[in-house]
Amino acid sequence: MDEYMLLLRHEDGSKIASPEQMQVWMKQTMDWIGTISAKGKFVKGTGLLFEGSKVVRWHGVVTDGPFGEIKETLGGQMIVKADSFEEAVEFAKGCPVLQGEGNSVEVRKIAKDDGVH
Amino acid sequence: MKDYLLVFRADFSLMPNRTPEEMQAMSKRWMDWIGSIAAQNKLAGVGNRLEGTGRVLKGDSTITNGPYAEIKESIGGYSIVKADSYEAAIELAKGCPILKQGGNVEVREISEN
Amino acid sequence: MELIPHLFRTEYRKIIAVLCKRFGFDEIETAEDIASDTFMSATQTWGLQGIPEHPVAWLYTVAKNKARNFLHRQATFNNKVIPETALRENASTLPEYEIDLSPQNIIDSQLQMMFAICHPSIAPEAQIGLSLRILCGFGIEEIADAFLTKKETINKRLYRAKEKLREENIPIALPGMAEIDDRLAIVLATLYLLFSEGYYSISNNRTVRKELCFEAMRLCYMLVENKHTNKPPVNALLSLMCFHASRFEARLNRNGEMILYEEQDTTLWDADLISKGGYFLNQSATGTQLSRYHLEAAIAYWNTQKDDTKEKWENILQLYNQLLQIEYAPIAALNRTFALSKANGKEEAIIEAEKLNLTNNHFYYTLLGELYTGIDNTKAKQHFEKALSLAKTLTDKQTIEKKIDKI
C-alpha cells in the first residue's frame, strides 16, 4: 500500500457562491472524506490558506504571493492510502472541488523512505 | 390646487364656561374636523390656536390691550388648506366646529408669490 | 439554520463593517471580497479538517490575515519600493496592519456604516439594498427574492449605490450633535421601509420576510443601545416594530397569505413582543417630540387590545387624526375613516369616506362596502363588486368575495 497526495486546485469561487452553496460544498467534502475513511484509506487532509503566503525564490528572495501569477489556487491537500494510481485517482474523482469548471485535483505518489524510491 | 387661509373668529366673551367633559368634546370635534381635512390630503398647515389676550400697536405709538376692543369678535385661530376653488375651500370650512358656537370662518386665498 | 449560512448571516456583516470602516468606501469591493473569501476558506478547510472549536474566532483570524495582506500590498504598491524593514521583519504583523475585530469596534463600525449608507444623497431603495447587503449580510439572491426582482437588477442597484458612496465621499462616522436628529430621521425611515418590506411584501418566502423584519428590529435596537442615538423616535419605532411583529405568526396562513385582523387567532400573538413594545413605547415618551412613529406605535398598541371598546376606537381615531397632519398616506386616511365609523358611527363615516375619493384603491371600495353593510346593502354590494374588480391578489379577491356572500 502506498500513500498518495491529492492536491486540490480551484479557481476563485467566492464571488458566485451563496452561503447555502458553501454549506453544501463543505458537507460534500466531509462526506467524500468519510467514504475514503470508511475504507480505511484516509491518512490526513488540511486546508491551505492563501493569506500570508510567501514565495521563496532563487537567491533567497522572499516575496508575498503568489498573487496574480497563477489562476488557480492550491486550496487543500490530503493524503490517502491506495494500492495503485488507479485507486488513488478513483478517490480523487469524488472530490467536490471538481464540480467547478477549471478546477483540478493533482494526484502524486509520495516517495517512501525506503531508499528505493 | 391653491392654498386658502381659514381664520376662525368668534365672540369668545359670550362662550359659556365649560365643564371638562364639554371641553373634551369640543376638542374632539376640532380634532375630527382637522383629521377629516388631513385624510383628504388637503391640509397644508395645521395652523395655531391663539390665546384670548393680545396687544395692539398703533401708528401714534400707543399700545392697547387687545385684540381689538371695538369689535367683539376675535381671532381664535387659523389653518391653511389646499383646494381647487373657493367653493371647495368653503366646503372644507363648513365642518369647522366654531360655526356651531356662533363663530365664523373667513376663507382667503393665499397669493402664490 | 446550518452552520455556514448561520455564521454568514451573523458574522459577514461584522467583518465587512469593520473592514469598510478601516479601508474606506474606495475599497468596499475589497472588503466584500475579503469577507466572502474568508467564508470560502472556511468551507474548504473545515471540509478537510473538520469544524474548529471556535468557528467565529477562526473566521476573524483568517479575515484579519487577509486584510493585513491587503493593507501591506497596498502600502507596497503605494511606496513603489518595499521598505527595508518590511523585508527584514514580517511586515504583515506590523501594528499598523492590525484589524480590530473586538465587539466594541464591530458595533461602532456597524452603527457608523448605518449612517453612511442611510445618507441623504443615496436613494431610499438603494439604501435598503445596501443595508441588507452590508448591515444584514443578505445574499444577492435573498435580496432579489425579497424585492421579487432579478439578481442582475439588485447587482446593478448595489453597484450604482456604491459608486455614489464613493463619488459623494461619504464619511463612515456618526454625525455630530448638530445634525444627528436629521440624519437619524433618514436612518429610521430606511429601517421602517426595511421592516415594511418584510411585513407587507408580496413575496411568498416567509422566512425571508420574517428575517427582514427582525433585521430591521436588530438595527433599531443597536440605535437604542448607543447613548448618542437612543432618542425618543428610535424607541417609538422599535416599539411599533415589536407590536407589529407580535402578530407575525397570526397574520399569515400556511400559504403565506394574509389573515385579516378580525380573524386572527390571538393565542398566536407573541406576548413577549407585545410587552417589549409597551416597554419601548414608555421609553419613547420623553421630551416633547411627537414623531409619526410615536403615533403609529400608539395605534399599534391599541391594536393589541382585541376588545372593541369605545375607548380603543376613540384613541385610534385621534391618533390617526394627528398622524395624517404629520404625513398623509391613503392607507392612513382609510384606517382613520374606519376608526371614525367605530367611534362616531357609520353615518358620519360614510360622508367622510366619500370625500376621500381614492378611486383607484380597492381598499377604498372595501371600506365603503363595509360602511354601507346593514345601512344600504345594495350600495354595499356595488362597492364590494367595484373593489373586486380592482383587487389584484387572489387573497384580496377571496376576502372581498366572502364579504359579498355575507350580505
XYZ file of C-alpha atoms in Angstrom:
637
model
C 0.000 0.000 0.000
C 1.377 3.393 -0.998
C 0.476 6.872 0.077
C -0.706 9.397 -2.431
C -1.078 13.104 -2.098
C -4.101 14.789 -3.639
C -3.591 18.489 -4.357
C -6.858 20.393 -4.675
C -6.709 23.347 -7.034
C -9.598 25.647 -7.693
C -10.437 28.960 -9.231
C -11.910 31.683 -7.073
C -15.475 30.688 -6.390
C -16.247 33.003 -3.514
C -17.948 35.611 -5.693
C -20.589 33.314 -7.035
C -21.159 31.091 -4.040
C -24.045 31.640 -1.675
C -23.607 30.598 1.966
C -26.006 27.735 1.299
C -23.830 26.566 -1.592
C -20.764 26.791 0.630
C -22.514 24.678 3.222
C -23.240 22.075 0.542
C -19.603 22.052 -0.587
C -18.367 21.652 2.958
C -20.710 18.777 3.596
C -19.734 17.129 0.301
C -16.066 17.395 1.250
C -16.794 15.841 4.643
C -18.827 13.060 3.032
C -16.118 12.458 0.466
C -13.503 12.078 3.186
C -15.980 9.901 5.090
C -16.209 7.499 2.160
C -12.420 7.193 1.928
C -12.106 6.841 5.702
C -14.724 4.099 5.711
C -12.360 2.070 3.547
C -9.525 2.777 5.949
C -7.681 4.692 3.263
C -7.671 8.210 4.654
C -4.440 9.445 6.206
C -4.920 13.179 6.679
C -6.076 16.326 4.999
C -5.564 20.029 5.522
C -6.790 23.239 4.028
C -4.120 25.577 2.725
C -4.735 29.213 3.464
C -3.653 31.693 0.897
C -3.166 34.735 3.103
C 0.291 35.475 4.375
C 1.689 33.084 1.839
C 5.204 33.673 0.626
C 7.235 32.550 -2.277
C 10.892 31.995 -1.576
C 12.851 32.395 -4.759
C 16.256 31.721 -6.073
C 18.950 33.628 -4.165
C 16.752 33.689 -1.096
C 14.454 36.475 -2.303
C 11.188 36.281 -0.411
C 8.036 37.752 -1.909
C 4.428 37.756 -0.885
C 2.348 35.641 -3.059
C 1.865 34.087 -5.392
C -0.523 36.852 -6.439
C -1.855 37.261 -9.888
C 0.685 34.912 -11.334
C -1.434 31.820 -11.279
C -5.076 31.470 -11.986
C -5.756 28.568 -9.722
C -5.222 28.460 -6.034
C -3.971 25.488 -4.096
C -6.794 25.195 -1.647
C -6.087 21.974 0.175
C -4.139 18.798 0.270
C -4.833 15.341 1.556
C -3.074 12.066 1.826
C -4.750 8.762 1.086
C -3.584 5.182 1.029
C -4.069 3.269 -2.189
C -2.824 0.159 -3.897
C -2.347 1.862 -7.217
C -2.534 5.174 -9.031
C -5.852 3.971 -10.420
C -7.327 3.611 -6.960
C -5.970 6.979 -5.840
C -7.418 8.579 -8.963
C -10.764 6.941 -8.179
C -10.690 8.651 -4.778
C -9.786 11.957 -6.378
C -12.726 11.699 -8.767
C -15.126 12.088 -5.867
C -13.617 15.406 -4.800
C -16.304 18.164 -4.733
C -13.748 20.710 -5.956
C -14.088 19.109 -9.396
C -17.637 20.448 -9.726
C -16.146 23.841 -10.511
C -15.110 24.462 -14.083
C -11.349 24.721 -14.431
C -10.683 23.154 -11.052
C -8.441 20.141 -10.704
C -7.039 17.541 -8.349
C -3.433 16.568 -8.850
C -2.545 13.051 -7.703
C 1.073 12.425 -6.690
C 2.585 9.327 -5.228
C 4.558 10.022 -2.064
C 8.074 8.697 -2.127
C 8.777 6.084 0.508
C 11.722 6.483 2.764
C 12.982 3.058 1.835
C 15.946 4.047 -0.242
C 14.377 2.610 -3.352
C 12.169 5.499 -4.368
C -54.562 73.335 -6.093
C -54.239 76.594 -4.180
C -53.744 77.362 -0.538
C -56.509 79.003 1.401
C -56.261 80.536 4.827
C -59.133 79.769 7.168
C -59.450 82.262 10.007
C -61.663 81.281 12.901
C -63.472 84.144 14.616
C -65.917 84.234 17.454
C -67.036 86.409 20.286
C -65.348 84.395 22.941
C -66.757 86.546 25.732
C -70.153 85.042 25.009
C -68.874 81.498 25.338
C -70.216 79.852 28.456
C -67.822 78.291 30.901
C -67.457 74.657 30.058
C -67.106 71.576 32.109
C -64.026 69.442 31.468
C -66.266 66.978 29.637
C -67.591 69.683 27.349
C -64.081 70.911 26.707
C -63.043 67.389 25.875
C -65.966 67.009 23.471
C -65.135 70.357 21.848
C -61.530 69.397 21.427
C -62.603 66.132 19.818
C -64.783 67.988 17.298
C -61.820 70.159 16.290
C -59.542 67.145 16.050
C -62.034 65.178 13.971
C -62.564 68.130 11.653
C -58.821 68.747 11.090
C -58.360 64.972 10.762
C -61.046 64.914 8.100
C -59.257 67.574 6.045
C -55.921 65.804 6.533
C -57.487 62.491 5.463
C -58.456 64.147 2.168
C -54.825 65.240 1.827
C -55.970 68.840 1.848
C -54.292 70.168 4.956
C -51.441 72.494 4.050
C -50.716 73.712 7.564
C -52.454 72.835 10.777
C -52.004 76.454 11.926
C -52.386 77.573 15.506
C -54.929 78.332 18.155
C -54.475 81.819 19.603
C -54.717 82.958 23.200
C -57.550 85.321 24.070
C -55.238 88.130 25.125
C -53.114 90.369 22.930
C -51.679 93.834 22.296
C -52.454 96.259 19.553
C -49.866 98.769 18.332
C -50.967 101.902 16.555
C -49.256 104.450 14.351
C -49.225 107.037 17.141
C -47.191 104.501 19.128
C -49.964 103.789 21.554
C -50.267 100.269 22.700
C -53.563 98.935 23.862
C -54.552 95.673 25.335
C -56.187 93.863 22.508
C -57.359 92.218 20.496
C -59.458 94.973 19.019
C -61.708 96.199 21.740
C -64.085 97.912 19.374
C -65.179 94.651 17.745
C -66.452 91.808 19.793
C -65.161 89.009 17.696
C -61.571 87.971 17.944
C -59.410 85.538 16.072
C -59.271 82.211 17.808
C -57.004 80.507 15.352
C -56.202 79.709 11.764
C -55.354 76.808 9.479
C -54.262 76.519 5.864
C -55.991 74.128 3.460
C -55.460 73.092 -0.131
C -58.391 73.407 -2.545
C -59.108 73.849 -6.234
C -61.526 76.717 -5.783
C -63.214 78.958 -3.265
C -66.205 76.626 -3.399
C -64.073 73.638 -2.458
C -62.338 75.594 0.309
C -65.717 76.677 1.661
C -66.858 73.042 1.593
C -63.936 72.219 3.866
C -64.650 75.180 6.130
C -68.269 74.127 6.585
C -67.288 71.400 9.023
C -65.499 73.815 11.361
C -66.849 73.425 14.921
C -66.665 77.166 15.538
C -69.704 77.583 13.292
C -71.789 75.740 15.894
C -70.540 78.100 18.608
C -71.826 81.217 16.898
C -68.474 81.962 15.310
C -67.468 82.320 11.687
C -64.716 81.242 9.347
C -63.111 83.682 6.959
C -61.746 81.995 3.843
C -58.924 83.785 1.994
C -56.932 82.623 -0.954
C -53.206 82.889 -0.326
C -51.437 84.572 -3.202
C -48.863 82.367 -4.844
C -45.972 84.779 -4.508
C -30.062 27.193 10.028
C -26.981 25.266 9.017
C -23.562 26.316 10.248
C -22.136 28.241 7.308
C -25.323 30.099 6.357
C -25.814 30.875 10.051
C -22.283 32.191 10.514
C -22.539 34.048 7.238
C -25.658 35.777 8.470
C -24.184 36.754 11.829
C -20.503 37.364 11.018
C -20.272 38.555 7.419
C -21.848 41.899 8.279
C -19.471 42.406 11.207
C -16.374 41.653 9.186
C -17.487 43.834 6.308
C -18.420 46.790 8.524
C -15.064 46.731 10.288
C -13.129 46.355 7.035
C -15.103 49.063 5.235
C -14.611 51.425 8.122
C -10.903 50.645 8.003
C -10.395 50.772 4.222
C -12.962 53.431 3.304
C -15.608 53.160 0.597
C -12.922 53.227 -2.113
C -12.181 49.656 -1.179
C -15.697 48.467 -0.442
C -15.372 45.696 -3.033
C -12.108 44.574 -1.453
C -13.845 44.425 1.910
C -16.622 42.342 0.369
C -14.119 40.058 -1.350
C -12.161 39.511 1.843
C -15.320 38.725 3.787
C -16.521 36.275 1.099
C -13.074 34.711 0.712
C -12.963 34.142 4.443
C -16.061 32.002 4.214
C -14.707 30.222 1.165
C -11.513 29.361 3.068
C -13.650 28.103 5.935
C -15.650 25.915 3.569
C -12.528 24.234 2.233
C -10.529 23.945 5.399
C -13.403 22.838 7.587
C -14.401 20.301 4.981
C -10.968 18.738 5.057
C -10.089 19.174 8.724
C -13.423 19.350 10.470
C -15.130 22.290 12.173
C -12.799 24.148 14.540
C -13.660 24.515 18.194
C -14.236 28.262 17.859
C -15.509 28.852 14.336
C -16.088 32.595 14.814
C -12.568 33.167 16.161
C -11.261 31.150 13.211
C -13.134 33.370 10.761
C -11.865 36.533 12.444
C -8.265 35.327 12.359
C -8.467 34.477 8.683
C -10.239 37.732 7.825
C -7.629 39.701 9.771
C -4.808 37.963 7.913
C -6.419 38.566 4.555
C -6.966 42.222 5.435
C -3.416 42.658 6.699
C -2.089 41.241 3.476
C -4.203 43.602 1.502
C -3.011 46.608 3.523
C 0.558 45.502 3.221
C 0.320 45.013 -0.513
C -1.392 48.354 -0.880
C 1.377 50.058 1.096
C 3.965 48.309 -1.020
C 2.341 49.461 -4.219
C 1.954 52.981 -2.904
C 5.585 53.218 -1.918
C 6.704 51.534 -5.105
C 9.691 50.155 -3.252
C 9.429 47.752 -0.394
C 10.859 49.388 2.704
C 13.929 47.732 4.165
C 12.172 46.891 7.396
C 9.373 45.139 5.569
C 11.895 42.774 4.063
C 13.642 42.041 7.299
C 10.637 41.770 9.546
C 7.440 40.071 8.728
C 5.627 43.142 7.529
C 2.157 41.762 7.811
C 2.451 41.591 11.591
C 3.280 45.297 11.960
C 0.799 47.023 14.285
C -0.450 49.444 11.610
C -1.909 46.498 9.736
C -3.772 45.211 12.766
C -7.525 44.843 12.250
C -9.684 45.414 15.312
C -12.472 42.842 15.428
C -13.328 43.476 19.082
C -17.051 43.530 19.977
C -16.938 47.287 20.631
C -15.312 48.126 17.325
C -17.708 45.840 15.499
C -20.715 47.649 16.961
C -19.196 51.104 16.406
C -18.338 50.270 12.812
C -21.816 48.891 12.122
C -23.501 51.987 13.544
C -21.245 54.285 11.543
C -21.961 52.247 8.421
C -25.675 52.571 9.104
C -25.402 56.371 8.994
C -23.131 56.284 5.951
C -25.496 54.063 3.975
C -28.596 55.964 5.043
C -27.191 59.201 3.676
C -29.467 61.803 2.073
C -27.598 61.522 -1.227
C -28.396 57.819 -1.588
C -31.817 56.908 -2.997
C -34.095 55.191 -0.452
C -34.365 51.999 -2.494
C -30.589 51.773 -2.749
C -30.302 52.450 0.980
C -32.419 49.387 1.658
C -30.401 47.232 -0.723
C -27.104 48.354 0.763
C -28.452 47.895 4.280
C -29.500 44.344 3.501
C -26.177 43.540 1.905
C -23.749 45.318 4.203
C -25.582 45.712 7.500
C -27.523 42.453 7.395
C -25.251 40.200 5.319
C -28.029 39.114 2.958
C -27.025 37.313 -0.210
C -27.873 38.901 -3.556
C -30.346 36.098 -4.168
C -32.180 36.752 -0.912
C -32.383 40.472 -1.627
C -33.737 39.722 -5.100
C -36.244 37.367 -3.520
C -37.390 39.968 -1.028
C -37.917 42.560 -3.773
C -39.351 39.994 -6.207
C -36.802 41.027 -8.763
C -33.822 39.606 -10.644
C -30.340 39.214 -9.225
C -28.941 41.346 -12.038
C -31.250 44.211 -11.062
C -30.073 44.058 -7.468
C -26.437 43.846 -8.533
C -26.837 46.909 -10.718
C -28.649 48.800 -7.991
C -25.959 47.990 -5.446
C -23.187 48.848 -7.894
C -24.655 52.275 -8.553
C -25.186 52.897 -4.849
C -21.563 52.029 -4.094
C -20.387 54.357 -6.849
C -22.458 57.076 -5.231
C -20.944 56.419 -1.802
C -17.524 56.953 -3.385
C -18.439 59.949 -5.521
C -20.009 61.787 -2.622
C -17.095 60.845 -0.432
C -19.477 59.942 2.357
C -17.695 59.586 5.696
C -18.153 56.422 7.705
C -18.852 58.132 11.001
C -21.626 59.071 13.384
C -22.958 62.558 12.571
C -22.224 65.362 15.011
C -24.689 66.525 17.651
C -25.939 69.357 15.410
C -27.181 67.093 12.661
C -27.853 63.838 14.486
C -31.645 64.306 14.582
C -31.939 64.992 10.862
C -29.654 62.128 9.927
C -31.342 59.809 12.385
C -34.665 60.569 10.704
C -33.307 59.151 7.440
C -31.906 56.071 9.165
C -35.271 55.474 10.838
C -37.144 55.946 7.575
C -34.959 53.259 5.992
C -35.372 50.859 8.904
C -39.110 51.464 8.731
C -39.097 50.664 4.989
C -36.967 47.596 5.616
C -39.442 46.387 8.203
C -42.426 47.142 5.971
C -40.746 45.363 3.084
C -40.795 42.228 5.208
C -44.160 42.816 6.825
C -46.209 43.796 3.812
C -44.161 42.314 0.984
C -45.975 40.226 -1.584
C -43.066 37.775 -1.625
C -44.254 34.372 -0.525
C -40.926 33.485 1.006
C -41.999 33.644 4.600
C -38.535 33.054 6.047
C -37.018 35.930 4.137
C -39.918 38.190 5.065
C -39.583 37.442 8.735
C -35.848 37.948 8.623
C -36.276 41.365 7.043
C -38.465 42.345 9.968
C -36.104 41.009 12.584
C -33.094 42.603 10.899
C -34.838 45.975 10.954
C -35.565 45.435 14.654
C -31.978 44.396 15.349
C -30.597 47.513 13.678
C -33.103 49.687 15.514
C -32.084 48.045 18.777
C -28.453 48.922 18.037
C -29.521 52.569 17.881
C -31.313 52.229 21.226
C -28.195 50.697 22.767
C -25.980 53.625 21.787
C -26.280 56.694 24.002
C -25.909 59.165 21.122
C -28.667 57.620 19.093
C -31.027 56.483 21.855
C -33.660 59.130 21.094
C -37.449 59.068 21.589
C -38.339 58.408 17.913
C -35.929 55.445 17.855
C -37.714 53.902 20.830
C -41.059 54.671 19.248
C -40.072 52.934 16.018
C -38.768 49.911 17.891
C -41.997 49.791 19.877
C -44.009 49.934 16.662
C -41.984 47.102 15.165
C -42.392 44.958 18.297
C -46.176 45.413 18.273
C -46.415 44.575 14.580
C -44.028 41.649 14.789
C -46.037 40.210 17.678
C -48.723 39.327 15.122
C -46.350 37.803 12.597
C -47.456 34.211 13.181
C -51.119 35.078 13.424
C -51.393 37.219 10.308
C -50.272 34.707 7.712
C -51.681 31.307 6.976
C -49.660 28.291 5.900
C -49.511 29.512 2.316
C -48.190 32.857 3.426
C -51.492 34.574 2.709
C -52.877 37.347 4.870
C -55.311 36.595 7.648
C -57.411 39.622 8.471
C -57.043 41.194 11.881
C -60.569 40.249 12.973
C -59.981 36.628 12.046
C -56.589 36.207 13.685
C -56.046 33.605 16.366
C -54.984 35.800 19.288
C -53.254 32.892 21.014
C -50.681 33.171 18.241
C -49.887 36.761 19.185
C -46.444 36.944 20.769
C -46.990 38.211 24.327
C -43.288 38.773 24.840
C -43.035 41.107 21.868
C -46.189 42.916 22.958
C -44.672 43.614 26.350
C -41.404 44.719 24.736
C -43.446 47.049 22.538
C -45.019 48.504 25.666
C -41.618 48.961 27.256
C -40.141 50.867 24.306
C -43.316 52.926 23.942
C -42.813 54.088 27.531
C -39.159 54.785 26.818
C -40.188 56.893 23.835
C -42.391 59.126 25.965
C -39.646 61.569 26.962
C -39.069 65.007 25.551
C -41.552 66.983 23.517
C -41.055 65.442 20.110
C -44.069 63.604 18.749
C -42.970 61.665 15.680
C -45.089 59.638 13.291
C -43.512 56.592 14.927
C -44.934 57.621 18.296
C -48.397 57.851 16.781
C -48.093 54.627 14.824
C -46.716 52.787 17.839
C -49.636 54.025 19.937
C -52.078 52.868 17.238
C -50.299 49.518 17.138
C -50.597 49.324 20.921
C -54.370 49.771 20.717
C -54.484 47.102 18.058
C -53.042 44.641 20.531
C -56.264 45.180 22.510
C -58.670 42.920 20.734
C -61.816 44.082 22.545
C -63.943 46.568 20.622
C -64.224 49.268 23.265
C -65.317 52.863 22.688
C -62.112 53.998 24.353
C -59.968 51.979 21.937
C -61.544 53.387 18.796
C -61.685 56.949 20.083
C -57.961 56.770 20.832
C -57.172 55.240 17.471
C -59.216 57.910 15.715
C -57.401 60.751 17.451
C -54.037 59.142 16.759
C -54.874 58.893 13.059
C -56.119 62.496 13.103
C -52.682 63.543 14.343
C -50.765 61.154 12.113
C -52.464 62.490 8.991
C -51.494 66.014 9.979
C -47.832 64.967 10.115
C -47.917 62.892 6.965
C -50.716 61.976 4.600
C -50.978 58.420 3.316
C -54.030 56.858 1.642
C -53.959 53.816 3.907
C -53.889 56.069 6.995
C -56.845 58.040 5.606
C -58.787 54.792 5.117
C -57.901 53.485 8.568
C -58.860 56.806 10.089
C -62.267 56.573 8.466
C -62.733 53.026 9.731
C -61.870 54.188 13.264
C -64.289 57.093 12.788
C -67.094 54.657 11.986
C -66.367 52.774 15.209
C -66.058 55.926 17.329
C -68.625 58.277 15.777
C -70.919 55.942 13.880
C -71.296 54.723 10.312
C -73.399 57.632 9.009
C -70.690 60.185 9.688
C -68.043 57.784 8.396
C -69.857 57.303 5.068
C -69.896 61.043 4.466
C -66.210 61.223 5.340
C -65.323 58.179 3.262
C -66.938 59.621 0.161
C -64.750 62.700 0.470
C -61.590 60.605 0.266
C -62.055 59.854 -3.415
C -59.397 57.149 -3.608
C -60.979 55.644 -6.681
C -58.008 53.501 -7.750
C -57.762 51.770 -4.425
C -59.690 48.562 -3.805
C -59.398 49.096 -0.053
C -61.367 52.305 -0.539
C -64.300 50.413 -2.042
C -63.970 47.640 0.501
C -64.253 50.261 3.235
C -67.312 51.830 1.588
C -68.825 48.376 1.235
C -68.284 47.692 4.922
C -69.750 51.035 5.947
C -72.871 50.561 3.817
C -73.403 46.987 5.000
C -76.536 46.989 7.166
C -77.394 50.532 6.089
C -77.853 50.111 2.354
C -76.963 46.591 1.295
C -77.467 47.277 -2.418
C -74.909 50.045 -2.297
C -72.666 47.887 -0.137
C -72.718 45.191 -2.770
C -71.957 47.644 -5.562
C -68.926 48.903 -3.674
C -67.664 45.401 -2.925
C -68.025 44.492 -6.596
C -66.063 47.553 -7.590
C -63.406 46.543 -5.040
C -63.338 43.058 -6.516
C -62.670 44.439 -9.987
C -59.730 46.477 -8.666
C -58.194 43.829 -6.389
C -55.062 42.216 -7.763
C -54.117 39.332 -5.496
C -56.099 36.157 -5.068
C -56.244 36.625 -1.293
C -57.696 40.102 -1.653
C -60.310 38.825 -4.111
C -61.287 35.951 -1.828
C -61.619 38.283 1.143
C -63.945 40.555 -0.799
C -65.982 37.640 -2.169
C -66.569 36.431 1.377
C -67.924 39.844 2.307
C -70.297 39.836 -0.674
C -71.536 36.381 0.322
C -72.299 37.621 3.826
C -74.705 40.310 2.646
